Amino acid sequence: MKADYILWEGAGRGPNGAPQVVLGVKGLLYVQISAKTPKDLHSMYAPIARNPAWELLDFLRELRGPDGRVNIPGFYDDILVPPSVEGLTASKLGIDLRLMKEALGYEVQDDFLVKLVRDPTCNLDGIQSGYTGEGSKTVIPSHAFVKLDFRLVPRQQPKVVLAALREMVKKRNLEMMVLGEEEPFRTCEDSEIAKALIDSARETFFMEPLVLPNSPGTGPMASVARTLGIGQIADGVGPDNPGSNIHSFNEFIYKRDYRLCKEWMVNLLKRLGV
Amino acid sequence: MKADYILWEGAGRGPNGAPQVVLGVKGLLYVQISAKTPKDLHSMYAPIARNPAWELLDFLRELRGPDGRVNIPGFYDDILVPPSVEGLTASKLGIDLRLMKEALGYEVQDDFLVKLVRDPTCNLDGIQSGYTGEGSKTVIPSHAFVKLDFRLVPRQQPKVVLAALREMVKKRNLEMMVLGEEEPFRTCEDSEIAKALIDSARETFFMEPLVLPNSPGTGPMASVARTLGIGQIADGVGPDNPGSNIHSFNEFIYKRDYRLCKEWMVNLLKRLGV
């Protein structure tokens, strides 16, 4: 398989209705970390007993500050933030913040898109320990585990983050299982594919596309780029809108968007000289 | 119903084989605390989203230090520790620490019994949030809850602790459900029932009983004392041993202990002039 560039699936219309051009993806590291003791105990032993749930929580307290900052050594060292990110404010882009409030269920700030594109995160996907049924049970659980995903921005390497995390986990005698690893990826804004996508979007929609240096989400762009040796991968020409119920029940697109996106693709192929 | 004193069920043989005389119980406060947002979200929103699990963990971080200290205002103010507690060390009592290691699954210190009797605790009984099945799911959960029990020592009042806890919970916009409340209770070591139990134990077993100012566990002694107006309640004459599998599968007592405890009760009743 050989190609000059790849047009990736996934981008749609931005919160302001503008067509999206997305030049990369965040990486991901997904782990499950657990703490164990030999057996459940009556909670009257609490003054002297080890409680794996507290031990896990103490680790999480060390891992992530209340401000969301991730305390893995070197976590923020290799990050590359393109200057264009700072321009992604709602006020500059004409984005109505009420649309995001609807999507999330509560209010966000003017710089929400800057943060989505720029910031790596440590997210708690799930946690479980002890008795979680109705009513009360006075027990010191023997097992606690947490599922965490780290979204990584370009130049952060999951393997590097994982190695440092492994050290922290080892120091506290916790167990760790790795459930997912994806490298971030970003195509240069001056690449042929980016320029062609942006220009053909303007031509088709008569408006400025929303260009994101990378998606807030993750995909295997880096694996494809490495395997095929293709450095120019961009994501655009998608007809979904912010209310599309993407990946959910009753997902839909507008016919108008579908027709426009077909036209956008034709215009893109012409510009690329295909 | 009228009585001068109550002989309570529950005490058995101590870790050193000595008959136990227990003069009170710890109190208990059991609560479930939860954090909620309108809906689950894709974890790509982590840079801007509220995560109820992190919000709950931030609260737990505030509530309890890594040293186990409970940071509820006034929590340690009303505690009464009788001087006899300090004498409850394993070395002084001839208790083999290996027996406790077997019961818990890991080693404890010489002062384990001091801590069990003296220290109030905040124990995490259960916690649940988000995806906890096999493998990975990148989700920001919309609901997180924790079950906590506080063992309270004599003079700590569950209602007072609860009021202060309620303030902390309110400040963080969390929800709280109260699932259990019991006051602690303690009978004076110089009371008639205590003296009669101790003396009859010596007479029956030809050894010094293990006298605990209060149990590490909880029972409704205070409610009974208040309802019936009886201030002298003590717990003794029980035949179970540290390996009895109490409250568990294959619970047992030794015939020898059963016979000795019958004798102890006869000797007790004689002393009380019944």
Coordinates of C-alpha atoms in Angstrom, one line a residue:
Chain A
M1 CA 0.0 0.0 0.0
K2 CA 1.4 3.4 -1.0
A3 CA -0.1 6.9 -0.7
D4 CA 1.0 10.6 -0.4
Y5 CA -1.6 11.4 2.2
I6 CA -4.5 9.9 4.1
L7 CA -8.0 11.5 4.6
W8 CA -9.1 10.1 8.0
E9 CA -12.7 9.6 9.1
G10 CA -14.3 11.4 11.9
A11 CA -14.3 15.2 11.7
G12 CA -17.7 16.9 11.4
R13 CA -19.3 20.3 11.8
G14 CA -17.9 22.4 14.7
P15 CA -20.1 23.8 17.5
N16 CA -20.5 27.0 15.3
G17 CA -21.5 25.0 12.2
A18 CA -18.2 25.4 10.5
P19 CA -16.7 22.4 8.7
Q20 CA -13.9 20.9 10.8
V21 CA -10.3 20.1 9.7
V22 CA -8.5 18.1 12.3
L23 CA -4.8 17.5 11.8
G24 CA -4.1 14.9 14.5
V25 CA -5.3 12.9 17.5
K26 CA -4.4 12.7 21.1
G27 CA -2.7 9.6 22.4
L28 CA -4.0 7.4 25.1
L29 CA -2.7 5.3 28.0
Y30 CA -5.3 3.2 29.7
V31 CA -4.5 1.3 32.9
Q32 CA -6.1 -0.5 35.8
I33 CA -4.4 -0.2 39.1
S34 CA -5.4 -2.4 42.1
A35 CA -4.6 -2.8 45.8
K36 CA -5.1 -6.0 47.7
T37 CA -5.0 -7.6 51.1
P38 CA -5.4 -11.2 52.1
K39 CA -9.1 -11.0 53.2
D40 CA -12.1 -8.8 54.0
L41 CA -12.2 -7.8 57.7
H42 CA -14.8 -6.6 60.2
S43 CA -14.5 -2.8 60.2
M44 CA -13.9 -2.8 64.0
Y45 CA -10.3 -3.6 62.9
A46 CA -10.0 -0.2 61.2
P47 CA -7.6 1.3 63.8
I48 CA -4.9 -1.3 62.9
A49 CA -6.0 -2.8 59.5
R50 CA -4.8 -2.0 56.0
N51 CA -7.6 -0.8 53.9
P52 CA -6.8 -1.2 50.1
A53 CA -9.4 1.4 49.2
W54 CA -7.6 4.0 51.3
E55 CA -4.3 2.8 50.0
L56 CA -5.5 3.2 46.4
L57 CA -7.0 6.7 47.2
D58 CA -3.7 7.8 48.8
F59 CA -2.0 6.8 45.5
L60 CA -4.6 8.7 43.4
R61 CA -4.0 11.7 45.7
E62 CA -0.3 11.6 44.9
L63 CA -1.0 11.0 41.1
R64 CA -3.3 13.9 40.5
G65 CA -3.8 17.2 42.2
P66 CA -7.2 18.7 43.0
D67 CA -6.5 21.2 40.1
G68 CA -6.3 18.2 37.7
R69 CA -2.5 18.4 37.3
V70 CA -0.9 15.1 36.8
N71 CA 2.1 14.4 39.1
I72 CA 3.9 11.7 37.0
P73 CA 7.5 12.8 36.8
G74 CA 8.2 14.3 33.3
F75 CA 4.6 14.1 32.3
Y76 CA 4.5 17.7 30.9
D77 CA 8.1 17.7 29.5
D78 CA 7.7 16.7 25.9
I79 CA 4.5 18.6 25.0
L80 CA 4.4 20.6 21.8
V81 CA 1.6 23.2 21.6
P82 CA 1.3 25.0 18.2
P83 CA 0.6 28.7 18.6
S84 CA -2.6 28.4 16.6
V85 CA -4.2 26.6 19.6
E86 CA -4.5 29.9 21.5
G87 CA -6.8 31.3 18.9
L88 CA -9.5 28.6 19.5
T89 CA -11.6 30.7 21.9
A90 CA -15.4 30.6 21.6
S91 CA -15.6 34.4 21.3
K92 CA -13.1 34.5 18.4
L93 CA -14.7 31.6 16.6
G94 CA -18.3 32.7 17.1
I95 CA -19.1 29.6 19.0
D96 CA -22.2 29.7 21.2
L97 CA -21.3 28.4 24.6
R98 CA -24.9 27.3 25.2
L99 CA -24.3 24.5 22.7
M100 CA -21.5 23.1 24.8
K101 CA -23.6 23.5 27.9
E102 CA -26.2 21.4 26.3
A103 CA -23.6 18.7 25.4
L104 CA -22.1 18.5 28.9
G105 CA -25.0 19.5 31.1
Y106 CA -23.2 22.5 32.7
E107 CA -21.4 25.7 31.7
V108 CA -17.9 25.9 30.2
Q109 CA -15.6 28.8 29.7
D110 CA -14.6 30.8 26.6
D111 CA -11.3 28.8 26.3
F112 CA -13.0 25.3 26.5
L113 CA -11.8 24.4 23.0
V114 CA -8.2 25.5 23.8
K115 CA -8.2 23.2 26.8
L116 CA -9.8 20.3 24.8
V117 CA -7.0 20.4 22.2
R118 CA -4.1 21.4 24.4
D119 CA -4.4 19.7 27.7
P120 CA -3.3 16.1 28.5
T121 CA -5.5 14.6 31.3
C122 CA -5.8 11.8 33.8
N123 CA -9.4 10.7 33.8
L124 CA -11.0 8.3 36.3
D125 CA -13.2 6.0 34.2
G126 CA -14.2 3.7 37.0
I127 CA -13.5 2.7 40.6
Q128 CA -14.7 -0.2 42.7
S129 CA -14.1 -1.5 46.2
G130 CA -16.0 -3.3 49.0
Y131 CA -19.7 -3.3 49.6
T132 CA -21.7 -1.2 47.1
G133 CA -25.2 -2.7 47.5
E134 CA -28.2 -1.3 49.4
G135 CA -27.8 -0.1 53.0
S136 CA -24.8 -0.6 55.1
K137 CA -22.1 -3.3 55.7
T138 CA -19.3 -2.6 58.0
V139 CA -16.4 -4.1 56.2
I140 CA -12.8 -3.4 55.4
P141 CA -12.6 -4.5 51.8
S142 CA -9.7 -6.7 50.6
H143 CA -9.6 -5.4 47.0
A144 CA -9.9 -2.0 45.4
F145 CA -9.2 -1.1 41.7
V146 CA -9.4 2.0 39.5
K147 CA -9.5 2.4 35.8
L148 CA -7.7 5.5 34.5
D149 CA -7.2 6.9 31.0
F150 CA -4.5 9.4 30.2
R151 CA -5.1 11.5 27.1
L152 CA -1.7 12.5 25.7
V153 CA -0.9 15.4 23.4
P154 CA 1.6 15.3 20.6
R155 CA 5.1 14.4 21.6
Q156 CA 4.0 12.7 24.8
Q157 CA 4.9 9.0 24.5
P158 CA 2.6 6.5 26.2
K159 CA 5.7 4.2 26.8
V160 CA 7.6 7.0 28.6
V161 CA 4.5 8.0 30.7
L162 CA 3.9 4.3 31.5
A163 CA 7.5 3.7 32.7
A164 CA 7.3 6.6 35.1
L165 CA 3.8 5.6 36.3
R166 CA 5.1 2.0 36.8
E167 CA 7.7 3.3 39.2
M168 CA 5.1 5.2 41.3
V169 CA 2.8 2.1 41.4
K170 CA 5.7 -0.1 42.4
K171 CA 6.7 2.1 45.3
R172 CA 3.3 1.7 46.8
N173 CA 3.1 -2.1 46.2
L174 CA 0.1 -1.7 43.9
E175 CA -0.6 -3.9 40.8
M176 CA -1.1 -2.4 37.4
M177 CA -2.6 -3.8 34.1
V178 CA -2.1 -1.9 30.9
L179 CA -5.4 -1.9 28.9
G180 CA -4.6 0.5 26.0
E181 CA -1.7 2.4 24.4
E182 CA -1.9 4.8 21.5
E183 CA 0.6 7.4 20.4
P184 CA -0.6 11.0 19.6
F185 CA -0.1 12.2 16.1
R186 CA -0.2 15.6 14.3
T187 CA 0.2 16.6 10.7
C188 CA 1.8 20.0 10.0
E189 CA -0.6 22.9 9.3
D190 CA 1.4 23.7 6.2
S191 CA 1.2 20.2 4.7
E192 CA -0.4 19.7 1.3
I193 CA -3.3 17.7 2.7
A194 CA -4.0 20.4 5.3
K195 CA -3.9 23.3 2.8
A196 CA -6.0 21.4 0.3
L197 CA -8.6 20.5 2.9
I198 CA -8.8 24.1 4.3
D199 CA -9.0 25.7 0.8
S200 CA -11.6 23.2 -0.5
A201 CA -13.7 23.7 2.7
R202 CA -13.7 27.5 2.1
E203 CA -14.7 26.9 -1.5
T204 CA -17.6 24.6 -0.6
F205 CA -19.1 26.2 2.5
F206 CA -18.3 29.9 1.9
M207 CA -17.0 30.0 5.5
E208 CA -13.8 29.5 7.4
P209 CA -13.3 25.9 8.5
L210 CA -12.5 25.2 12.2
V211 CA -8.9 23.9 12.1
L212 CA -7.8 21.9 15.1
P213 CA -4.1 20.9 15.4
N214 CA -5.4 17.7 17.0
S215 CA -8.7 16.2 18.1
P216 CA -9.5 16.0 21.9
G217 CA -10.1 12.3 21.1
T218 CA -7.8 9.4 20.1
G219 CA -7.4 7.1 17.1
P220 CA -4.6 4.9 15.7
M221 CA -3.2 7.6 13.3
A222 CA 0.3 7.1 14.6
S223 CA 0.2 3.4 14.0
V224 CA -1.0 3.9 10.4
A225 CA 1.5 6.6 9.7
R226 CA 4.4 4.4 11.0
T227 CA 3.2 1.2 9.3
L228 CA 2.6 2.9 5.9
G229 CA 5.3 5.6 6.2
I230 CA 2.8 8.4 5.5
G231 CA 3.3 11.6 7.4
Q232 CA 0.3 13.6 6.1
I233 CA -2.9 12.4 7.6
A234 CA -5.8 14.8 8.1
D235 CA -9.4 14.4 9.3
G236 CA -12.2 16.2 7.5
V237 CA -15.2 15.9 5.2
G238 CA -17.5 14.5 7.9
P239 CA -21.3 15.4 7.9
D240 CA -22.1 15.0 11.6
N241 CA -23.1 18.0 13.7
P242 CA -22.7 18.6 17.5
G243 CA -26.3 17.2 18.1
S244 CA -25.8 14.1 15.9
N245 CA -25.9 11.7 18.9
I246 CA -22.6 10.3 17.6
H247 CA -22.0 6.7 18.6
S248 CA -25.4 6.7 20.4
F249 CA -29.0 5.7 19.9
N250 CA -30.8 7.6 17.1
E251 CA -27.6 8.9 15.4
F252 CA -28.4 11.1 12.4
I253 CA -27.0 13.5 9.8
Y254 CA -28.7 16.3 7.9
K255 CA -29.2 15.6 4.1
R256 CA -27.9 19.1 3.5
D257 CA -24.6 18.3 5.3
Y258 CA -24.3 15.0 3.4
R259 CA -24.7 16.8 0.1
L260 CA -22.3 19.5 1.1
C261 CA -19.7 17.1 2.3
K262 CA -19.8 15.1 -1.0
E263 CA -19.2 18.4 -2.8
W264 CA -16.3 19.2 -0.3
M265 CA -14.7 15.9 -1.2
V266 CA -14.9 16.5 -4.9
N267 CA -13.4 19.9 -4.5
L268 CA -10.6 18.4 -2.3
L269 CA -9.8 15.7 -4.9
K270 CA -9.6 18.4 -7.6
R271 CA -7.2 20.5 -5.6
L272 CA -5.0 17.5 -4.9
G273 CA -4.9 16.9 -8.6
V274 CA -6.5 13.5 -8.4
Chain B
M1 CA -38.7 -3.9 83.0
K2 CA -36.4 -3.2 85.9
A3 CA -32.8 -4.3 86.7
D4 CA -29.7 -3.3 88.5
Y5 CA -27.3 -4.3 85.8
I6 CA -27.2 -6.0 82.5
L7 CA -24.9 -8.8 81.4
W8 CA -24.5 -8.3 77.6
E9 CA -23.8 -10.9 75.0
G10 CA -20.6 -11.1 73.0
A11 CA -17.3 -11.2 74.8
G12 CA -15.2 -14.3 74.5
R13 CA -11.7 -15.5 75.2
G14 CA -9.0 -13.0 74.4
P15 CA -6.0 -13.6 72.0
N16 CA -4.1 -14.9 75.0
G17 CA -6.8 -17.3 76.1
A18 CA -7.9 -15.1 79.0
P19 CA -11.6 -14.6 79.6
Q20 CA -12.8 -11.2 78.4
V21 CA -14.7 -8.6 80.3
V22 CA -15.8 -5.7 78.1
L23 CA -17.3 -2.7 79.7
G24 CA -18.7 -0.8 76.7
V25 CA -19.0 -0.5 73.0
K26 CA -17.9 2.0 70.3
G27 CA -20.5 4.1 68.7
L28 CA -21.1 4.2 64.9
L29 CA -22.0 6.6 62.2
Y30 CA -22.6 5.1 58.8
V31 CA -23.1 7.3 55.8
Q32 CA -23.3 7.1 52.0
I33 CA -22.0 10.2 50.2
S34 CA -22.4 10.8 46.4
A35 CA -21.5 13.1 43.7
K36 CA -23.5 13.5 40.5
T37 CA -23.5 15.3 37.1
P38 CA -26.3 15.2 34.5
K39 CA -24.8 12.5 32.3
D40 CA -21.9 10.2 31.4
L41 CA -19.5 11.8 28.9
H42 CA -16.8 10.7 26.4
S43 CA -13.5 11.0 28.2
M44 CA -12.1 13.3 25.5
Y45 CA -14.0 16.0 27.5
A46 CA -11.7 15.4 30.5
P47 CA -9.9 18.8 30.2
I48 CA -13.2 20.7 30.8
A49 CA -15.6 18.2 32.3
R50 CA -16.6 17.7 35.9
N51 CA -15.8 14.2 37.0
P52 CA -17.9 13.2 40.1
A53 CA -15.4 10.5 41.0
W54 CA -12.6 13.0 41.2
E55 CA -14.9 15.4 43.1
L56 CA -15.7 12.7 45.6
L57 CA -12.1 11.7 46.0
D58 CA -11.1 15.3 46.6
F59 CA -13.7 15.4 49.4
L60 CA -12.3 12.1 50.8
R61 CA -8.8 13.7 50.6
E62 CA -10.1 16.5 52.8
L63 CA -11.9 14.2 55.2
R64 CA -9.1 11.9 56.1
G65 CA -5.4 12.3 56.0
P66 CA -3.0 9.6 54.7
D67 CA -2.2 8.9 58.4
G68 CA -5.8 8.0 59.0
R69 CA -6.6 11.2 61.0
V70 CA -10.2 12.4 60.5
N71 CA -10.5 16.0 59.6
I72 CA -14.0 16.6 60.7
P73 CA -14.0 19.8 62.9
G74 CA -14.2 18.8 66.6
F75 CA -14.0 15.1 65.9
Y76 CA -11.4 14.4 68.6
D77 CA -12.7 17.0 71.1
D78 CA -15.0 14.9 73.4
I79 CA -13.0 11.7 73.7
L80 CA -12.5 10.1 77.1
V81 CA -9.6 7.6 77.2
P82 CA -9.4 5.7 80.6
P83 CA -5.8 5.3 81.8
S84 CA -6.1 1.5 81.8
V85 CA -6.1 1.5 78.0
E86 CA -2.4 2.2 77.9
G87 CA -1.8 -1.1 79.7
L88 CA -3.3 -3.2 76.9
T89 CA 0.0 -3.9 75.1
A90 CA 0.6 -7.4 73.7
S91 CA 3.9 -7.8 75.6
K92 CA 2.3 -6.9 79.0
L93 CA -0.7 -9.1 78.4
G94 CA 1.3 -12.1 77.1
I95 CA -0.6 -12.0 73.7
D96 CA 1.1 -13.7 70.8
L97 CA 1.2 -11.3 67.9
R98 CA 1.2 -14.2 65.5
L99 CA -2.5 -14.9 66.4
M100 CA -3.4 -11.4 65.3
K101 CA -1.3 -11.8 62.1
E102 CA -3.4 -14.9 61.3
A103 CA -6.6 -13.1 61.9
L104 CA -5.7 -10.1 59.7
G105 CA -3.3 -11.6 57.2
Y106 CA -0.4 -9.3 58.0
E107 CA 1.6 -8.1 61.0
V108 CA 0.5 -5.7 63.7
Q109 CA 2.4 -3.9 66.4
D110 CA 2.6 -4.4 70.2
D111 CA 0.0 -1.7 70.8
F112 CA -2.6 -3.1 68.5
L113 CA -5.2 -3.7 71.3
V114 CA -4.6 -0.1 72.6
K115 CA -5.5 1.3 69.2
L116 CA -8.5 -1.0 68.7
V117 CA -10.0 0.1 72.0
R118 CA -8.9 3.8 71.9
D119 CA -9.0 5.1 68.4
P120 CA -12.1 6.4 66.5
T121 CA -11.9 5.7 62.8
C122 CA -13.2 6.7 59.4
N123 CA -13.4 3.4 57.4
L124 CA -14.1 3.1 53.7
D125 CA -16.6 0.2 53.4
G126 CA -17.3 0.6 49.7
I127 CA -16.9 2.9 46.7
Q128 CA -18.3 2.8 43.2
S129 CA -18.1 4.9 40.1
G130 CA -18.2 4.5 36.3
Y131 CA -17.2 1.5 34.3
T132 CA -15.9 -1.4 36.4
G133 CA -16.3 -4.4 33.9
E134 CA -13.6 -6.2 31.9
G135 CA -11.2 -4.2 29.8
S136 CA -11.4 -0.5 29.1
K137 CA -14.1 2.1 28.5
T138 CA -13.2 5.8 28.1
V139 CA -15.9 7.4 30.1
I140 CA -16.4 10.3 32.5
P141 CA -18.9 8.8 34.9
S142 CA -22.0 10.8 36.0
H143 CA -22.2 9.2 39.4
A144 CA -19.9 8.3 42.2
F145 CA -20.6 7.2 45.8
V146 CA -18.8 6.0 48.8
K147 CA -19.9 4.2 52.0
L148 CA -18.1 5.2 55.1
D149 CA -18.4 4.1 58.7
F150 CA -17.0 6.1 61.7
R151 CA -16.4 4.1 64.8
L152 CA -16.8 6.5 67.7
V153 CA -15.3 6.1 71.2
P154 CA -17.0 7.1 74.4
R155 CA -18.2 10.7 74.7
Q156 CA -18.2 11.2 70.9
Q157 CA -21.8 11.7 69.8
P158 CA -22.9 10.5 66.3
K159 CA -25.2 13.5 66.1
V160 CA -22.4 16.0 66.7
V161 CA -20.1 14.3 64.2
L162 CA -22.9 14.1 61.7
A163 CA -23.7 17.8 61.9
A164 CA -20.0 18.8 61.3
L165 CA -19.8 16.3 58.4
R166 CA -23.0 17.6 56.9
E167 CA -21.4 21.1 56.7
M168 CA -18.4 19.7 54.8
V169 CA -20.6 17.7 52.4
K170 CA -22.8 20.7 51.8
K171 CA -19.8 23.0 50.9
R172 CA -18.8 20.6 48.2
N173 CA -22.4 20.1 46.8
L174 CA -22.3 16.4 47.6
E175 CA -25.3 14.4 48.7
M176 CA -25.4 12.4 51.9
M177 CA -27.6 9.6 53.2
V178 CA -27.4 8.4 56.9
L179 CA -27.5 4.6 57.1
G180 CA -26.7 4.1 60.8
E181 CA -26.2 5.8 64.1
E182 CA -25.3 4.3 67.4
E183 CA -23.9 6.1 70.5
P184 CA -20.8 4.7 72.3
F185 CA -21.3 3.4 75.8
R186 CA -19.0 2.6 78.8
T187 CA -19.6 1.3 82.3
C188 CA -17.2 2.4 85.0
E189 CA -14.5 -0.1 85.9
D190 CA -15.4 0.3 89.6
S191 CA -19.1 -0.6 89.0
E192 CA -20.6 -3.6 90.9
I193 CA -21.1 -5.6 87.7
A194 CA -17.5 -5.0 86.5
K195 CA -16.0 -6.0 89.8
A196 CA -18.3 -9.1 90.1
L197 CA -17.4 -10.1 86.5
I198 CA -13.7 -9.7 87.1
D199 CA -13.6 -11.4 90.4
S200 CA -15.7 -14.4 89.3
A201 CA -13.5 -14.7 86.2
R202 CA -10.4 -15.0 88.3
E203 CA -12.2 -17.5 90.5
T204 CA -13.3 -19.7 87.6
F205 CA -10.3 -19.5 85.2
F206 CA -7.5 -19.1 87.7
M207 CA -6.1 -16.3 85.6
E208 CA -6.5 -12.6 85.1
P209 CA -9.3 -11.6 82.7
L210 CA -8.7 -9.3 79.8
V211 CA -10.6 -6.2 80.8
L212 CA -11.4 -3.8 77.9
P213 CA -13.0 -0.4 78.7
N214 CA -14.9 -0.8 75.5
S215 CA -15.1 -3.2 72.6
P216 CA -13.6 -2.2 69.2
G217 CA -17.0 -3.0 67.8
T218 CA -20.5 -1.5 68.2
G219 CA -23.8 -2.5 69.7
P220 CA -26.9 -0.8 71.0
M221 CA -25.9 -0.6 74.7
A222 CA -26.5 3.1 74.9
S223 CA -30.1 2.7 73.6
V224 CA -30.8 0.0 76.1
A225 CA -29.2 1.9 78.9
R226 CA -31.3 5.0 78.0
T227 CA -34.5 3.2 77.5
L228 CA -34.3 1.1 80.7
G229 CA -32.4 3.6 82.8
I230 CA -29.7 1.1 83.6
G231 CA -26.1 2.5 83.8
Q232 CA -24.2 -0.8 84.5
I233 CA -23.9 -3.0 81.5
A234 CA -21.0 -5.3 81.0
D235 CA -20.1 -7.9 78.4
G236 CA -18.6 -11.2 79.5
V237 CA -19.1 -15.0 80.0
G238 CA -18.8 -15.8 76.3
P239 CA -17.2 -19.1 75.1
D240 CA -15.9 -18.1 71.7
N241 CA -12.2 -18.0 71.0
P242 CA -10.1 -16.0 68.5
G243 CA -10.3 -18.8 65.9
S244 CA -14.1 -19.4 66.4
N245 CA -15.0 -18.1 62.9
I246 CA -17.5 -15.8 64.6
H247 CA -20.4 -14.8 62.4
S248 CA -18.9 -17.0 59.6
F249 CA -19.2 -20.4 58.1
N250 CA -18.3 -23.3 60.4
E251 CA -18.5 -21.2 63.6
F252 CA -17.6 -23.3 66.7
I253 CA -16.8 -23.2 70.4
Y254 CA -14.8 -25.7 72.5
K255 CA -16.8 -27.9 74.9
R256 CA -14.2 -27.0 77.6
D257 CA -14.9 -23.2 77.1
Y258 CA -18.6 -23.9 77.2
R259 CA -18.4 -25.7 80.6
L260 CA -16.0 -23.1 82.0
C261 CA -18.3 -20.3 81.0
K262 CA -21.4 -21.9 82.6
E263 CA -19.3 -22.1 85.8
W264 CA -18.3 -18.5 85.4
M265 CA -21.9 -17.4 85.2
V266 CA -22.8 -19.4 88.3
N267 CA -19.9 -17.8 90.2
L268 CA -21.0 -14.4 88.9
L269 CA -24.6 -14.8 90.0
K270 CA -23.4 -15.9 93.5
R271 CA -21.2 -12.8 93.8
L272 CA -24.1 -10.6 92.8
G273 CA -26.1 -12.2 95.5
V274 CA -28.7 -13.6 93.1

